[in-house]
Amino acid sequence: MAPLKYSMQIPEVYLLIFALLTGIAFGIFLEKAGFGNARKLVAQFYFTDMRMFKVLFSGIVTAMVGIYWLSYLGWLDITQIYINGTYIWPQVVGGLLFGVGFVMCGLCPGTACVAVFTGKLDALAVFAGIFTGLILFAEVEPGLEGLLSYSSIGDVSLYELFNLEYGVLTLIIVLVALAAFWFAGRVEERVGKKTA
């Protein structure tokens, strides 16, 4: 749960209702944006439609700026935000597997949920693959404990890793995002002209 549970004393039942409503709204907006369609999503890998990249990067930047201002106003204690442990090589391998799966299927777990609920059959196959992978991993995970904890650097955030103030890191990420949006737009234009 979000740290608001602790900093603002919000009862857990309200947080669960909020999470459910947020998830439903997120799914609706994903579908409205066309992200339940594998063809639209895979277009980013051909550099013809970078919409998904822009939306995800916008989400990251919005969350960072929101966390900064909530912290600055004293409404949120950044130290209470849960951070997954960082295991460099297992996460690199996992990221590569995820990326290959995304390119092959055109869907990630979130967009697969949207596609399933809008009746797309290819998403059912993706869902079956996701759950098969989860079950298989759960079965073999106890034997992989040493491998999975390999190259651990602990629960570290970017601002701790680079020894920067959170506000400074947020500004840098915002500037990187603006440059990336501009660059993605130029790539879309150039590739779009060639494919036309």
Coordinates of N, CA, C and O in Angstrom, one line a residue:
M1 N 0.8 -1.2 0.0 CA 0.0 0.0 0.0 C 0.9 1.2 0.0 O 2.0 1.2 0.4
A2 N 0.3 2.3 -0.4 CA 1.1 3.6 -0.5 C 1.4 4.1 0.9 O 0.7 3.8 1.8
P3 N 2.4 4.9 1.0 CA 2.7 5.4 2.3 C 1.7 6.4 2.9 O 1.7 6.7 4.1
L4 N 0.7 6.8 2.1 CA -0.4 7.6 2.6 C -1.1 6.9 3.8 O -1.6 7.6 4.7
K5 N -1.1 5.6 3.8 CA -1.7 4.9 4.8 C -1.1 5.3 6.2 O -1.8 5.3 7.2
Y6 N 0.2 5.5 6.2 CA 0.9 5.8 7.4 C 0.9 7.3 7.7 O 0.8 7.7 8.8
S7 N 1.2 8.1 6.6 CA 1.3 9.5 6.9 C 0.0 10.3 7.1 O 0.0 11.3 7.7
M8 N -1.1 9.8 6.5 CA -2.4 10.5 6.6 C -3.4 9.7 7.4 O -4.6 10.1 7.4
Q9 N -3.0 8.5 7.9 CA -3.9 7.7 8.7 C -5.2 7.3 8.0 O -6.3 7.4 8.5
I10 N -5.1 6.9 6.7 CA -6.2 6.6 5.9 C -6.5 5.1 6.1 O -5.6 4.2 6.0
P11 N -7.7 4.7 6.5 CA -8.0 3.3 6.7 C -7.8 2.4 5.5 O -8.0 2.9 4.4
E12 N -7.3 1.2 5.7 CA -6.9 0.3 4.6 C -8.1 0.0 3.7 O -7.9 -0.1 2.5
V13 N -9.3 -0.1 4.2 CA -10.4 -0.4 3.3 C -10.6 0.7 2.2 O -10.9 0.4 1.1
Y14 N -10.4 2.0 2.6 CA -10.5 3.1 1.7 C -9.4 3.1 0.6 O -9.6 3.4 -0.5
L15 N -8.2 2.7 1.1 CA -7.1 2.5 0.2 C -7.4 1.4 -0.9 O -7.0 1.5 -2.0
L16 N -7.9 0.3 -0.4 CA -8.3 -0.8 -1.3 C -9.3 -0.4 -2.3 O -9.2 -0.7 -3.5
I17 N -10.3 0.4 -1.9 CA -11.4 0.9 -2.8 C -10.8 1.8 -3.8 O -11.0 1.7 -5.0
F18 N -9.9 2.7 -3.3 CA -9.2 3.6 -4.2 C -8.3 2.9 -5.2 O -8.3 3.2 -6.4
A19 N -7.6 1.8 -4.8 CA -6.8 1.1 -5.7 C -7.6 0.4 -6.8 O -7.3 0.4 -7.9
L20 N -8.8 -0.2 -6.4 CA -9.7 -0.8 -7.3 C -10.2 0.2 -8.4 O -10.1 -0.1 -9.6
L21 N -10.7 1.3 -7.9 CA -11.2 2.4 -8.8 C -10.1 2.9 -9.7 O -10.3 3.1 -10.9
T22 N -8.9 3.1 -9.1 CA -7.8 3.6 -9.9 C -7.4 2.5 -11.0 O -7.1 2.9 -12.2
G23 N -7.4 1.2 -10.7 CA -7.1 0.2 -11.6 C -8.1 0.1 -12.8 O -7.8 0.0 -13.9
I24 N -9.4 0.3 -12.4 CA -10.5 0.3 -13.4 C -10.3 1.5 -14.4 O -10.3 1.4 -15.6
A25 N -10.0 2.7 -13.8 CA -9.8 3.9 -14.6 C -8.6 3.7 -15.5 O -8.7 4.1 -16.7
F26 N -7.6 3.2 -14.9 CA -6.3 3.0 -15.7 C -6.6 2.1 -16.9 O -6.2 2.4 -18.0
G27 N -7.4 1.0 -16.7 CA -7.7 0.1 -17.8 C -8.6 0.8 -18.8 O -8.3 0.6 -20.1
I28 N -9.5 1.6 -18.4 CA -10.4 2.3 -19.4 C -9.5 3.3 -20.2 O -9.6 3.3 -21.4
F29 N -8.6 4.0 -19.6 CA -7.8 4.9 -20.3 C -6.8 4.2 -21.2 O -6.5 4.7 -22.3
L30 N -6.3 3.0 -20.8 CA -5.4 2.3 -21.7 C -6.2 1.8 -22.9 O -5.7 1.9 -24.1
E31 N -7.4 1.4 -22.8 CA -8.2 1.0 -23.9 C -8.5 2.1 -24.8 O -8.5 2.0 -26.0
K32 N -8.9 3.3 -24.2 CA -9.2 4.5 -25.0 C -8.0 4.9 -25.8 O -8.2 5.4 -26.9
A33 N -6.8 4.7 -25.3 CA -5.6 5.1 -26.0 C -5.2 4.1 -27.0 O -4.3 4.4 -27.8
G34 N -5.9 3.0 -27.1 CA -5.6 2.0 -28.1 C -4.5 1.0 -27.6 O -4.0 0.2 -28.4
F35 N -4.2 1.0 -26.3 CA -3.1 0.1 -25.8 C -3.6 -1.3 -25.5 O -2.8 -2.1 -25.0
G36 N -4.9 -1.6 -25.8 CA -5.3 -3.0 -25.8 C -5.1 -3.7 -27.1 O -5.5 -4.8 -27.3
N37 N -4.5 -3.0 -28.0 CA -4.3 -3.5 -29.4 C -2.8 -3.8 -29.6 O -2.0 -2.9 -29.6
A38 N -2.5 -5.1 -29.8 CA -1.1 -5.5 -29.9 C -0.4 -4.9 -31.1 O 0.7 -4.5 -31.0
R39 N -1.2 -4.6 -32.2 CA -0.5 -4.0 -33.4 C -0.1 -2.6 -33.1 O 1.0 -2.2 -33.5
K40 N -0.9 -1.9 -32.3 CA -0.5 -0.5 -32.0 C 0.7 -0.5 -31.0 O 1.6 0.4 -31.1
L41 N 0.7 -1.4 -30.1 CA 1.9 -1.5 -29.2 C 3.2 -1.9 -29.8 O 4.2 -1.3 -29.5
V42 N 3.1 -2.9 -30.7 CA 4.3 -3.3 -31.4 C 4.9 -2.3 -32.3 O 6.1 -2.3 -32.7
A43 N 4.1 -1.3 -32.7 CA 4.5 -0.3 -33.6 C 5.7 0.5 -33.0 O 6.5 1.1 -33.8
Q44 N 5.7 0.6 -31.7 CA 6.8 1.3 -31.1 C 8.2 0.7 -31.4 O 9.2 1.4 -31.5
F45 N 8.2 -0.6 -31.6 CA 9.5 -1.3 -31.9 C 9.9 -1.1 -33.3 O 11.0 -1.4 -33.7
Y46 N 8.9 -0.7 -34.2 CA 9.3 -0.3 -35.5 C 9.5 1.2 -35.7 O 9.7 1.7 -36.8
F47 N 9.3 1.9 -34.5 CA 9.5 3.4 -34.5 C 8.5 4.1 -35.3 O 8.8 5.3 -35.7
T48 N 7.3 3.5 -35.6 CA 6.3 4.2 -36.3 C 5.3 4.9 -35.4 O 4.6 5.8 -35.9
D49 N 5.1 4.4 -34.2 CA 4.2 5.0 -33.2 C 4.8 4.9 -31.8 O 4.7 3.8 -31.2
M50 N 5.3 6.0 -31.3 CA 6.0 6.0 -30.0 C 5.1 6.4 -28.9 O 5.5 6.8 -27.8
R51 N 3.8 6.3 -29.1 CA 2.8 6.7 -28.1 C 3.0 6.0 -26.8 O 2.9 6.6 -25.7
M52 N 3.2 4.7 -26.8 CA 3.3 4.0 -25.6 C 4.5 4.4 -24.8 O 4.4 4.6 -23.6
F53 N 5.6 4.6 -25.4 CA 6.8 5.1 -24.8 C 6.6 6.5 -24.1 O 6.9 6.7 -23.0
K54 N 5.9 7.3 -24.9 CA 5.6 8.7 -24.3 C 4.7 8.6 -23.1 O 4.8 9.4 -22.2
V55 N 3.6 7.8 -23.2 CA 2.7 7.7 -22.1 C 3.4 7.1 -20.9 O 3.2 7.6 -19.7
L56 N 4.2 6.1 -21.0 CA 4.9 5.5 -19.9 C 5.9 6.4 -19.2 O 6.0 6.6 -18.0
F57 N 6.6 7.1 -20.1 CA 7.6 8.1 -19.6 C 6.9 9.3 -18.9 O 7.3 9.8 -17.9
S58 N 5.7 9.7 -19.5 CA 4.9 10.7 -18.8 C 4.4 10.3 -17.4 O 4.4 11.1 -16.5
G59 N 4.1 9.0 -17.3 CA 3.6 8.5 -16.0 C 4.7 8.5 -15.0 O 4.5 8.9 -13.8
I60 N 5.9 8.1 -15.4 CA 7.1 8.1 -14.5 C 7.4 9.5 -14.0 O 7.5 9.8 -12.9
V61 N 7.4 10.5 -15.0 CA 7.7 11.9 -14.7 C 6.6 12.5 -13.8 O 6.9 13.1 -12.8
T62 N 5.3 12.2 -14.1 CA 4.2 12.7 -13.2 C 4.3 12.2 -11.8 O 4.2 12.9 -10.9
A63 N 4.6 10.9 -11.7 CA 4.8 10.3 -10.4 C 6.0 10.9 -9.6 O 5.8 11.2 -8.4
M64 N 7.1 11.1 -10.3 CA 8.2 11.7 -9.6 C 8.0 13.1 -9.1 O 8.3 13.5 -8.0
V65 N 7.4 13.9 -10.0 CA 7.0 15.3 -9.7 C 6.0 15.3 -8.5 O 6.1 16.1 -7.6
G66 N 5.0 14.4 -8.6 CA 4.0 14.4 -7.6 C 4.6 14.0 -6.2 O 4.3 14.6 -5.2
I67 N 5.5 13.0 -6.2 CA 6.1 12.6 -5.0 C 7.0 13.7 -4.4 O 7.0 14.0 -3.2
Y68 N 7.7 14.4 -5.3 CA 8.5 15.5 -4.9 C 7.6 16.6 -4.1 O 8.0 17.0 -3.0
W69 N 6.5 17.0 -4.8 CA 5.7 18.1 -4.2 C 5.0 17.6 -2.9 O 4.8 18.3 -2.0
L70 N 4.5 16.3 -2.9 CA 3.9 15.8 -1.7 C 4.9 15.8 -0.6 O 4.5 16.1 0.6
S71 N 6.1 15.4 -0.9 CA 7.1 15.4 0.1 C 7.5 16.8 0.6 O 7.6 17.1 1.8
Y72 N 7.6 17.7 -0.4 CA 8.0 19.1 -0.1 C 6.9 19.8 0.8 O 7.3 20.5 1.7
L73 N 5.7 19.4 0.6 CA 4.6 20.0 1.4 C 4.4 19.3 2.7 O 3.6 19.7 3.5
G74 N 5.1 18.2 2.9 CA 5.1 17.5 4.2 C 3.9 16.5 4.3 O 3.6 16.0 5.3
W75 N 3.3 16.2 3.1 CA 2.2 15.2 3.1 C 2.7 13.8 2.9 O 1.9 12.9 3.0
L76 N 3.9 13.6 2.5 CA 4.4 12.3 2.2 C 5.9 12.1 2.7 O 6.7 13.0 2.4
D77 N 6.1 11.0 3.3 CA 7.5 10.8 3.8 C 8.1 9.8 2.7 O 7.7 8.6 2.6
I78 N 9.1 10.3 1.9 CA 9.7 9.5 0.9 C 10.3 8.3 1.4 O 10.3 7.2 0.7
T79 N 10.8 8.3 2.6 CA 11.5 7.1 3.2 C 10.5 6.0 3.4 O 10.9 4.8 3.6
Q80 N 9.2 6.2 3.4 CA 8.2 5.2 3.6 C 7.8 4.5 2.3 O 7.0 3.5 2.3
I81 N 8.3 4.9 1.2 CA 7.9 4.3 -0.1 C 8.7 3.0 -0.2 O 9.9 3.0 -0.1
Y82 N 8.0 1.9 -0.5 CA 8.6 0.6 -0.7 C 9.4 0.6 -2.0 O 9.0 1.0 -3.0
I83 N 10.7 0.1 -1.9 CA 11.5 0.0 -3.0 C 11.9 -1.5 -3.1 O 12.4 -2.1 -2.2
N84 N 11.7 -2.1 -4.3 CA 12.1 -3.5 -4.5 C 13.6 -3.5 -4.4 O 14.3 -2.6 -4.8
G85 N 14.1 -4.7 -4.0 CA 15.6 -4.9 -3.9 C 16.1 -4.8 -5.4 O 15.4 -5.2 -6.3
T86 N 17.4 -4.4 -5.5 CA 18.0 -4.4 -6.8 C 19.0 -5.5 -6.9 O 20.0 -5.6 -6.1
Y87 N 18.8 -6.4 -7.9 CA 19.6 -7.5 -8.2 C 20.0 -7.4 -9.6 O 19.2 -7.7 -10.5
I88 N 21.2 -6.8 -9.9 CA 21.5 -6.3 -11.2 C 21.3 -7.4 -12.3 O 20.6 -7.3 -13.3
W89 N 22.1 -8.5 -12.2 CA 22.0 -9.5 -13.3 C 20.7 -10.3 -13.4 O 20.2 -10.4 -14.5
P90 N 20.1 -10.7 -12.3 CA 18.8 -11.3 -12.5 C 17.7 -10.4 -13.1 O 16.9 -10.8 -13.9
Q91 N 17.8 -9.1 -12.8 CA 16.9 -8.1 -13.3 C 17.2 -7.8 -14.8 O 16.3 -7.5 -15.6
V92 N 18.5 -7.8 -15.2 CA 18.8 -7.6 -16.6 C 18.3 -8.8 -17.4 O 17.6 -8.6 -18.4
V93 N 18.5 -10.0 -16.9 CA 18.0 -11.2 -17.6 C 16.4 -11.2 -17.7 O 15.8 -11.4 -18.7
G94 N 15.8 -10.8 -16.6 CA 14.3 -10.7 -16.5 C 13.8 -9.7 -17.5 O 12.8 -9.8 -18.2
G95 N 14.5 -8.5 -17.5 CA 14.1 -7.4 -18.4 C 14.2 -7.9 -19.9 O 13.4 -7.5 -20.7
L96 N 15.3 -8.6 -20.2 CA 15.5 -9.1 -21.6 C 14.4 -10.1 -22.0 O 13.8 -10.0 -23.1
L97 N 14.1 -11.0 -21.0 CA 13.0 -11.9 -21.3 C 11.6 -11.2 -21.5 O 10.9 -11.5 -22.4
F98 N 11.4 -10.2 -20.6 CA 10.1 -9.5 -20.7 C 10.1 -8.7 -22.0 O 9.1 -8.7 -22.7
G99 N 11.2 -8.1 -22.4 CA 11.3 -7.4 -23.7 C 11.0 -8.3 -24.9 O 10.3 -7.9 -25.8
V100 N 11.6 -9.5 -24.9 CA 11.4 -10.4 -26.0 C 10.0 -10.8 -26.1 O 9.3 -10.9 -27.1
G101 N 9.4 -11.1 -24.9 CA 8.0 -11.5 -24.8 C 7.1 -10.4 -25.3 O 6.1 -10.6 -26.1
F102 N 7.4 -9.1 -25.0 CA 6.6 -8.0 -25.4 C 6.6 -7.8 -26.9 O 5.6 -7.6 -27.6
V103 N 7.9 -8.0 -27.5 CA 8.0 -7.8 -28.9 C 7.2 -9.0 -29.6 O 6.6 -8.7 -30.6
M104 N 7.3 -10.2 -29.1 CA 6.7 -11.3 -29.8 C 5.2 -11.2 -29.7 O 4.5 -11.6 -30.6
C105 N 4.7 -10.8 -28.5 CA 3.2 -10.8 -28.3 C 2.6 -9.5 -28.6 O 1.4 -9.4 -28.9
G106 N 3.3 -8.4 -28.5 CA 2.7 -7.1 -28.6 C 2.0 -6.6 -27.4 O 1.3 -5.6 -27.5
L107 N 2.0 -7.4 -26.3 CA 1.3 -7.0 -25.1 C 2.2 -7.2 -23.9 O 3.0 -8.1 -23.9
C108 N 2.0 -6.4 -22.9 CA 2.7 -6.6 -21.6 C 1.6 -7.1 -20.6 O 0.4 -7.1 -21.0
P109 N 1.9 -7.4 -19.4 CA 0.8 -7.9 -18.5 C -0.4 -6.9 -18.3 O -1.5 -7.4 -18.4
G110 N -0.1 -5.7 -18.2 CA -1.2 -4.7 -18.0 C -2.0 -4.5 -19.2 O -3.3 -4.6 -19.2
T111 N -1.4 -4.4 -20.4 CA -2.2 -4.2 -21.6 C -2.9 -5.6 -22.0 O -3.9 -5.5 -22.6
A112 N -2.3 -6.7 -21.6 CA -2.9 -8.0 -21.8 C -4.2 -8.1 -21.1 O -5.2 -8.6 -21.6
C113 N -4.3 -7.5 -19.8 CA -5.5 -7.5 -19.0 C -6.6 -6.7 -19.8 O -7.7 -7.1 -19.9
V114 N -6.2 -5.5 -20.3 CA -7.1 -4.7 -21.0 C -7.7 -5.4 -22.2 O -8.9 -5.5 -22.5
A115 N -6.7 -6.1 -23.0 CA -7.1 -6.8 -24.2 C -8.0 -8.0 -23.9 O -9.0 -8.2 -24.6
V116 N -7.8 -8.7 -22.8 CA -8.6 -9.8 -22.4 C -10.1 -9.3 -22.1 O -11.0 -9.9 -22.6
F117 N -10.2 -8.2 -21.3 CA -11.5 -7.7 -21.0 C -12.2 -7.1 -22.1 O -13.4 -6.8 -22.0
T118 N -11.5 -6.8 -23.2 CA -12.2 -6.3 -24.4 C -12.4 -7.4 -25.5 O -12.8 -7.1 -26.6
G119 N -12.1 -8.6 -25.1 CA -12.5 -9.8 -25.9 C -11.5 -10.1 -27.0 O -11.8 -10.8 -28.0
K120 N -10.2 -9.8 -26.8 CA -9.2 -10.1 -27.9 C -8.6 -11.5 -27.6 O -8.1 -11.7 -26.5
L121 N -8.7 -12.4 -28.5 CA -8.3 -13.8 -28.3 C -6.7 -13.9 -28.2 O -6.3 -14.8 -27.4
D122 N -6.0 -13.1 -28.9 CA -4.5 -13.2 -28.7 C -4.1 -12.9 -27.3 O -3.1 -13.4 -26.8
A123 N -4.9 -12.0 -26.6 CA -4.5 -11.7 -25.2 C -4.8 -12.9 -24.3 O -4.1 -13.0 -23.3
L124 N -5.7 -13.7 -24.6 CA -5.9 -14.9 -23.8 C -4.7 -15.8 -23.9 O -4.3 -16.4 -22.9
A125 N -4.1 -15.9 -25.1 CA -2.9 -16.7 -25.2 C -1.7 -16.1 -24.4 O -1.0 -16.8 -23.7
V126 N -1.7 -14.8 -24.4 CA -0.6 -14.1 -23.6 C -0.9 -14.3 -22.1 O 0.0 -14.6 -21.3
F127 N -2.2 -14.2 -21.7 CA -2.6 -14.5 -20.3 C -2.2 -15.9 -19.9 O -1.7 -16.1 -18.8
A128 N -2.4 -16.9 -20.7 CA -2.1 -18.3 -20.5 C -0.6 -18.4 -20.3 O -0.1 -19.1 -19.4
G129 N 0.2 -17.7 -21.1 CA 1.6 -17.7 -21.0 C 2.1 -17.1 -19.7 O 3.0 -17.6 -19.0
I130 N 1.5 -16.0 -19.3 CA 1.9 -15.3 -18.1 C 1.7 -16.2 -16.9 O 2.5 -16.4 -16.0
F131 N 0.5 -16.8 -16.8 CA 0.2 -17.7 -15.6 C 1.0 -19.0 -15.6 O 1.4 -19.5 -14.6
T132 N 1.3 -19.5 -16.8 CA 2.1 -20.7 -16.9 C 3.5 -20.3 -16.4 O 4.1 -21.1 -15.6
G133 N 4.0 -19.2 -16.8 CA 5.3 -18.8 -16.4 C 5.4 -18.5 -14.9 O 6.3 -18.9 -14.2
L134 N 4.3 -17.9 -14.3 CA 4.2 -17.7 -12.9 C 4.2 -19.0 -12.1 O 5.0 -19.1 -11.1
I135 N 3.5 -20.0 -12.5 CA 3.4 -21.2 -11.9 C 4.7 -22.0 -11.9 O 5.2 -22.5 -10.9
L136 N 5.3 -22.0 -13.1 CA 6.6 -22.7 -13.3 C 7.7 -22.0 -12.4 O 8.5 -22.7 -11.8
F137 N 7.7 -20.7 -12.4 CA 8.7 -20.0 -11.6 C 8.5 -20.3 -10.1 O 9.4 -20.5 -9.4
A138 N 7.2 -20.3 -9.7 CA 6.9 -20.6 -8.3 C 7.5 -22.0 -7.9 O 7.9 -22.2 -6.7
E139 N 7.4 -22.9 -8.8 CA 7.9 -24.3 -8.5 C 9.4 -24.4 -8.5 O 9.9 -25.1 -7.6
V140 N 10.1 -23.6 -9.3 CA 11.6 -23.7 -9.4 C 12.3 -22.7 -8.5 O 13.5 -22.8 -8.3
E141 N 11.6 -21.6 -8.1 CA 12.2 -20.5 -7.4 C 13.0 -20.9 -6.1 O 14.1 -20.4 -5.9
P142 N 12.5 -21.9 -5.3 CA 13.3 -22.3 -4.1 C 14.7 -22.8 -4.5 O 15.7 -22.5 -3.8
G143 N 14.8 -23.4 -5.6 CA 16.2 -23.9 -6.0 C 17.0 -22.9 -6.7 O 18.2 -23.1 -6.9
L144 N 16.5 -21.7 -6.9 CA 17.2 -20.6 -7.6 C 17.6 -19.5 -6.7 O 18.0 -18.5 -7.1
E145 N 17.5 -19.8 -5.3 CA 17.6 -18.7 -4.4 C 19.0 -18.0 -4.5 O 19.1 -16.8 -4.5
G146 N 20.1 -18.8 -4.6 CA 21.4 -18.2 -4.7 C 21.6 -17.4 -6.0 O 22.2 -16.3 -6.0
L147 N 21.0 -18.0 -7.1 CA 21.1 -17.3 -8.4 C 20.3 -16.0 -8.4 O 20.8 -15.0 -8.9
L148 N 19.2 -16.0 -7.8 CA 18.3 -14.8 -7.8 C 18.8 -13.7 -6.9 O 18.5 -12.5 -7.2
S149 N 19.6 -14.0 -5.9 CA 20.1 -13.0 -5.0 C 21.5 -12.5 -5.4 O 22.1 -11.6 -4.8
Y150 N 22.0 -13.1 -6.5 CA 23.3 -12.7 -7.0 C 23.3 -11.3 -7.5 O 22.3 -10.8 -8.0
S151 N 24.4 -10.6 -7.2 CA 24.6 -9.2 -7.6 C 23.6 -8.2 -6.9 O 23.2 -7.2 -7.5
S152 N 23.2 -8.5 -5.7 CA 22.3 -7.6 -5.0 C 23.0 -6.4 -4.5 O 24.1 -6.5 -4.0
I153 N 22.4 -5.2 -4.7 CA 23.0 -4.0 -4.2 C 22.0 -3.4 -3.2 O 22.1 -2.2 -2.7
G154 N 21.0 -4.1 -2.8 CA 20.0 -3.7 -1.7 C 18.9 -2.9 -2.2 O 18.6 -2.8 -3.4
D155 N 18.1 -2.3 -1.3 CA 16.9 -1.5 -1.6 C 17.4 0.0 -1.8 O 17.4 0.8 -0.9
V156 N 17.9 0.2 -3.0 CA 18.5 1.5 -3.3 C 17.7 2.3 -4.4 O 17.2 1.6 -5.4
S157 N 17.4 3.5 -4.2 CA 16.7 4.3 -5.2 C 17.8 5.1 -6.1 O 19.0 5.1 -5.7
L158 N 17.3 5.7 -7.2 CA 18.2 6.4 -8.0 C 18.9 7.6 -7.3 O 20.1 7.8 -7.5
Y159 N 18.1 8.3 -6.5 CA 18.7 9.5 -5.9 C 19.7 9.1 -4.8 O 20.7 9.8 -4.6
E160 N 19.5 7.9 -4.2 CA 20.5 7.4 -3.3 C 21.8 6.9 -4.1 O 22.9 7.1 -3.7
L161 N 21.5 6.2 -5.2 CA 22.6 5.6 -6.0 C 23.5 6.7 -6.5 O 24.8 6.5 -6.4
F162 N 22.9 7.8 -7.0 CA 23.7 8.9 -7.5 C 24.1 10.0 -6.5 O 24.7 11.0 -6.9
N163 N 23.6 9.8 -5.3 CA 23.9 10.7 -4.2 C 23.4 12.1 -4.6 O 24.2 13.1 -4.4
L164 N 22.2 12.2 -5.0 CA 21.6 13.5 -5.4 C 20.3 13.8 -4.6 O 19.7 12.9 -4.1
E165 N 20.0 15.1 -4.4 CA 18.8 15.4 -3.8 C 17.6 14.9 -4.7 O 17.7 15.0 -5.9
Y166 N 16.5 14.6 -4.1 CA 15.4 14.0 -4.9 C 14.9 15.1 -5.9 O 14.6 14.7 -7.0
G167 N 14.8 16.3 -5.5 CA 14.4 17.4 -6.4 C 15.3 17.6 -7.6 O 14.8 17.8 -8.7
V168 N 16.6 17.5 -7.3 CA 17.6 17.6 -8.4 C 17.4 16.4 -9.4 O 17.4 16.6 -10.6
L169 N 17.3 15.2 -8.9 CA 17.1 14.1 -9.7 C 15.8 14.2 -10.5 O 15.8 13.9 -11.7
T170 N 14.8 14.7 -9.9 CA 13.5 14.9 -10.6 C 13.6 15.8 -11.7 O 13.1 15.6 -12.8
L171 N 14.3 16.9 -11.5 CA 14.5 17.9 -12.6 C 15.3 17.3 -13.7 O 15.0 17.5 -14.9
I172 N 16.4 16.5 -13.4 CA 17.1 15.9 -14.5 C 16.3 14.9 -15.3 O 16.3 14.9 -16.5
I173 N 15.4 14.1 -14.6 CA 14.6 13.1 -15.3 C 13.5 13.9 -16.2 O 13.3 13.5 -17.3
V174 N 13.0 15.0 -15.7 CA 12.1 15.8 -16.5 C 12.8 16.3 -17.7 O 12.2 16.2 -18.8
L175 N 14.0 16.8 -17.6 CA 14.7 17.3 -18.8 C 15.0 16.2 -19.8 O 14.9 16.3 -21.0
V176 N 15.4 15.0 -19.2 CA 15.7 13.8 -20.1 C 14.4 13.4 -20.8 O 14.4 13.1 -22.0
A177 N 13.3 13.5 -20.1 CA 12.0 13.1 -20.7 C 11.6 14.1 -21.8 O 11.2 13.6 -22.9
L178 N 11.8 15.4 -21.6 CA 11.5 16.3 -22.7 C 12.3 16.1 -23.9 O 11.9 16.1 -25.0
A179 N 13.6 15.8 -23.7 CA 14.5 15.5 -24.8 C 14.1 14.2 -25.5 O 14.1 14.1 -26.7
A180 N 13.7 13.2 -24.7 CA 13.3 11.9 -25.3 C 12.0 12.1 -26.1 O 11.9 11.5 -27.1
F181 N 11.1 12.9 -25.6 CA 9.8 13.1 -26.3 C 10.1 13.8 -27.7 O 9.6 13.4 -28.7
W182 N 11.0 14.8 -27.6 CA 11.4 15.5 -28.9 C 12.0 14.5 -29.9 O 11.7 14.4 -31.0
F183 N 13.0 13.7 -29.3 CA 13.7 12.7 -30.2 C 12.7 11.7 -30.7 O 12.8 11.3 -31.9
A184 N 11.8 11.2 -29.9 CA 10.9 10.2 -30.4 C 10.0 10.7 -31.4 O 9.7 10.0 -32.4
G185 N 9.6 12.0 -31.3 CA 8.8 12.6 -32.4 C 9.5 12.7 -33.7 O 8.9 12.5 -34.7
R186 N 10.8 13.1 -33.6 CA 11.6 13.2 -34.8 C 11.8 11.8 -35.5 O 11.7 11.7 -36.7
V187 N 12.0 10.8 -34.7 CA 12.1 9.4 -35.2 C 10.8 9.0 -35.9 O 10.8 8.4 -37.0
E188 N 9.7 9.2 -35.2 CA 8.4 8.9 -35.8 C 8.2 9.6 -37.2 O 7.8 8.9 -38.1
E189 N 8.5 10.9 -37.2 CA 8.4 11.6 -38.5 C 9.3 11.0 -39.6 O 8.8 10.7 -40.7
R190 N 10.5 10.7 -39.2 CA 11.5 10.2 -40.2 C 11.1 8.8 -40.7 O 11.0 8.5 -41.9
V191 N 10.8 7.9 -39.8 CA 10.4 6.5 -40.1 C 9.0 6.5 -40.8 O 8.8 5.8 -41.8
G192 N 8.1 7.4 -40.4 CA 6.8 7.5 -41.0 C 6.9 7.9 -42.5 O 6.2 7.4 -43.3
K193 N 7.8 8.8 -42.8 CA 8.0 9.3 -44.2 C 8.6 8.2 -45.0 O 8.2 7.9 -46.2
K194 N 9.5 7.4 -44.4 CA 10.1 6.3 -45.2 C 9.1 5.2 -45.5 O 9.0 4.6 -46.6
T195 N 8.2 4.9 -44.5 CA 7.3 3.8 -44.6 C 6.1 4.2 -45.5 O 5.5 3.4 -46.2
A196 N 5.8 5.5 -45.6 CA 4.7 6.0 -46.4 C 5.2 5.9 -47.9 O 4.4 5.6 -48.8

